[in-house]
Amino acid sequence: QVQLQESGPGLVKPSETLSLTCAVSGYSISSGYYWGWIRQPPGKGLEWIGSIYHSGGTYYNPSLKSRVTISVDTSKNQFSLKLSSVTAADTAVYYCVRRSFSDYWGQGTLVTVSS
Amino acid sequence: EIVLTQSPGTLSLSPGERATLSCRASQSVSSSYLAWYQQKPGQAPRLLIYGASSRATGIPDRFSGSGSGTDFTLTISRLEPEDFAVYHCQQYGSSPFTFGPGTKVDIK
């Protein structure tokens, strides 16, 4: 059974960098597919942040592109998200997902941006 | 960027009734790369439909998707109690992948 699990700080200060990691079990990232991040502000809709292919090719949402970096570590079977210069508008539940149409989701992790 | 519009915003129905949800795109969705998700409070979304009409693994056949180009539909043939939730559509044919605002199906 494929499982994804997000981890990282639940509280980030404004202007700092949000860093999350998604550990994948039950499937080897090296085997293929895109791996991505989606976020959902409290009470709002879903926003695609970006995706990375197992070989490292990336796609980012242009609205966030200047601040986002997604990377993959196949040796640890995990991928990561970094979002720089965060503000309160970046407060959201962050999900990691498999594939462009997200067939597997992590449980989500709430990240709050506040001083 | 492809903008997705979902209607209605809220659909109030009784168990056993048929639900028809609409997702309209601002431009044609490449290769019908349109997905539908169900989300319940406090949970991650669950994939229901991909490729506009293909059911995901384990999804009951009361859920069906149809459409192409700019107009897509999710139909729930007979609502079960566990189907009351928010439904999101997503296009993944062109970057940036985008989501609709969601349709809430609640109990009448």
GROMACS .gro file of N, CA and C in nm, chain A residues 38 40 44-48 51 59-63 95 100-108, chain B residues 1 35 37 39 42-47 49-51 88 90 92 95-101:
model
  138
   38ILE      N    1   0.043   2.025  -0.281
   38ILE     CA    2  -0.082   2.100  -0.292
   38ILE      C    3  -0.111   2.159  -0.155
   40GLN      N    4  -0.397   2.401   0.102
   40GLN     CA    5  -0.536   2.443   0.121
   40GLN      C    6  -0.543   2.535   0.242
   44LYS      N    7  -1.071   2.722   0.266
   44LYS     CA    8  -1.065   2.762   0.126
   44LYS      C    9  -1.037   2.643   0.035
   45GLY      N   10  -1.015   2.671  -0.093
   45GLY     CA   11  -0.996   2.567  -0.191
   45GLY      C   12  -0.852   2.520  -0.201
   46LEU      N   13  -0.830   2.430  -0.297
   46LEU     CA   14  -0.701   2.367  -0.317
   46LEU      C   15  -0.617   2.447  -0.416
   47GLU      N   16  -0.487   2.453  -0.390
   47GLU     CA   17  -0.393   2.522  -0.479
   47GLU      C   18  -0.273   2.431  -0.506
   48TRP      N   19  -0.248   2.406  -0.635
   48TRP     CA   20  -0.131   2.328  -0.675
   48TRP      C   21  -0.007   2.414  -0.662
   51SER      N   22   0.531   2.026  -0.893
   51SER     CA   23   0.557   1.882  -0.902
   51SER      C   24   0.700   1.859  -0.948
   59TYR      N   25   0.796   2.132  -1.225
   59TYR     CA   26   0.696   2.228  -1.270
   59TYR      C   27   0.648   2.303  -1.147
   60TYR      N   28   0.643   2.436  -1.158
   60TYR     CA   29   0.597   2.515  -1.044
   60TYR      C   30   0.480   2.603  -1.086
   61ASN      N   31   0.395   2.635  -0.989
   61ASN     CA   32   0.289   2.732  -1.012
   61ASN      C   33   0.355   2.870  -1.029
   62PRO      N   34   0.328   2.938  -1.140
   62PRO     CA   35   0.391   3.068  -1.162
   62PRO      C   36   0.366   3.168  -1.050
   63SER      N   37   0.254   3.153  -0.982
   63SER     CA   38   0.222   3.248  -0.874
   63SER      C   39   0.316   3.232  -0.755
   95TYR      N   40  -0.030   1.936   0.154
   95TYR     CA   41  -0.039   1.795   0.122
   95TYR      C   42   0.070   1.758   0.022
  100SER      N   43   0.014   1.341  -1.138
  100SER     CA   44  -0.049   1.467  -1.179
  100SER      C   45  -0.194   1.471  -1.137
  101PHE      N   46  -0.264   1.358  -1.158
  101PHE     CA   47  -0.395   1.345  -1.093
  101PHE      C   48  -0.361   1.268  -0.965
  102SER      N   49  -0.388   1.327  -0.854
  102SER     CA   50  -0.329   1.280  -0.728
  102SER      C   51  -0.399   1.157  -0.675
  103ASP      N   52  -0.341   1.040  -0.705
  103ASP     CA   53  -0.407   0.917  -0.663
  103ASP      C   54  -0.376   0.879  -0.519
  104TYR      N   55  -0.266   0.931  -0.466
  104TYR     CA   56  -0.235   0.911  -0.326
  104TYR      C   57  -0.198   1.045  -0.262
  105TRP      N   58  -0.252   1.067  -0.141
  105TRP     CA   59  -0.230   1.191  -0.068
  105TRP      C   60  -0.172   1.161   0.070
  106GLY      N   61  -0.086   1.250   0.118
  106GLY     CA   62  -0.052   1.246   0.259
  106GLY      C   63  -0.171   1.294   0.340
  107GLN      N   64  -0.162   1.280   0.470
  107GLN     CA   65  -0.272   1.323   0.557
  107GLN      C   66  -0.282   1.475   0.567
  108GLY      N   67  -0.174   1.544   0.529
  108GLY     CA   68  -0.171   1.689   0.536
  108GLY      C   69  -0.111   1.737   0.666
  116GLU      N   70  -0.331   3.037  -1.784
  116GLU     CA   71  -0.381   2.950  -1.677
  116GLU      C   72  -0.529   2.918  -1.703
  150ALA      N   73  -0.980   1.565  -1.340
  150ALA     CA   74  -1.001   1.474  -1.226
  150ALA      C   75  -1.104   1.532  -1.130
  152TYR      N   76  -1.233   1.496  -0.714
  152TYR     CA   77  -1.196   1.451  -0.580
  152TYR      C   78  -1.312   1.475  -0.484
  154GLN      N   79  -1.382   1.541  -0.074
  154GLN     CA   80  -1.316   1.579   0.050
  154GLN      C   81  -1.417   1.593   0.163
  157GLY      N   82  -1.173   1.772   0.765
  157GLY     CA   83  -1.056   1.723   0.836
  157GLY      C   84  -0.979   1.613   0.766
  158GLN      N   85  -1.018   1.582   0.643
  158GLN     CA   86  -0.951   1.476   0.569
  158GLN      C   87  -0.887   1.529   0.441
  159ALA      N   88  -0.790   1.455   0.392
  159ALA     CA   89  -0.734   1.484   0.261
  159ALA      C   90  -0.834   1.447   0.153
  160PRO      N   91  -0.830   1.516   0.040
  160PRO     CA   92  -0.916   1.476  -0.071
  160PRO      C   93  -0.886   1.333  -0.115
  161ARG      N   94  -0.988   1.271  -0.177
  161ARG     CA   95  -0.975   1.135  -0.229
  161ARG      C   96  -1.006   1.139  -0.378
  162LEU      N   97  -0.920   1.078  -0.458
  162LEU     CA   98  -0.942   1.074  -0.602
  162LEU      C   99  -1.061   0.986  -0.635
  164ILE      N  100  -1.227   1.026  -0.989
  164ILE     CA  101  -1.229   1.013  -1.135
  164ILE      C  102  -1.104   1.080  -1.191
  165TYR      N  103  -1.042   1.018  -1.292
  165TYR     CA  104  -0.933   1.080  -1.366
  165TYR      C  105  -0.959   1.058  -1.515
  166GLY      N  106  -0.891   1.137  -1.597
  166GLY     CA  107  -0.915   1.126  -1.740
  166GLY      C  108  -1.060   1.151  -1.777
  203HIS      N  109  -1.423   1.850  -0.562
  203HIS     CA  110  -1.335   1.941  -0.635
  203HIS      C  111  -1.304   1.882  -0.772
  205GLN      N  112  -1.023   1.920  -1.100
  205GLN     CA  113  -0.887   1.965  -1.125
  205GLN      C  114  -0.849   1.933  -1.269
  207TYR      N  115  -0.527   1.878  -1.516
  207TYR     CA  116  -0.383   1.851  -1.509
  207TYR      C  117  -0.325   1.835  -1.648
  210SER      N  118   0.019   2.313  -1.731
  210SER     CA  119   0.070   2.378  -1.611
  210SER      C  120   0.042   2.528  -1.617
  211PRO      N  121  -0.003   2.587  -1.508
  211PRO     CA  122  -0.021   2.528  -1.375
  211PRO      C  123  -0.150   2.447  -1.366
  212PHE      N  124  -0.140   2.333  -1.300
  212PHE     CA  125  -0.260   2.255  -1.274
  212PHE      C  126  -0.351   2.339  -1.184
  213THR      N  127  -0.479   2.337  -1.211
  213THR     CA  128  -0.570   2.423  -1.136
  213THR      C  129  -0.690   2.345  -1.087
  214PHE      N  130  -0.748   2.395  -0.979
  214PHE     CA  131  -0.866   2.336  -0.918
  214PHE      C  132  -0.984   2.431  -0.929
  215GLY      N  133  -1.103   2.373  -0.930
  215GLY     CA  134  -1.223   2.452  -0.916
  215GLY      C  135  -1.245   2.485  -0.769
  216PRO      N  136  -1.339   2.575  -0.740
  216PRO     CA  137  -1.364   2.619  -0.602
  216PRO      C  138  -1.438   2.516  -0.517
   0.00000   0.00000   0.00000
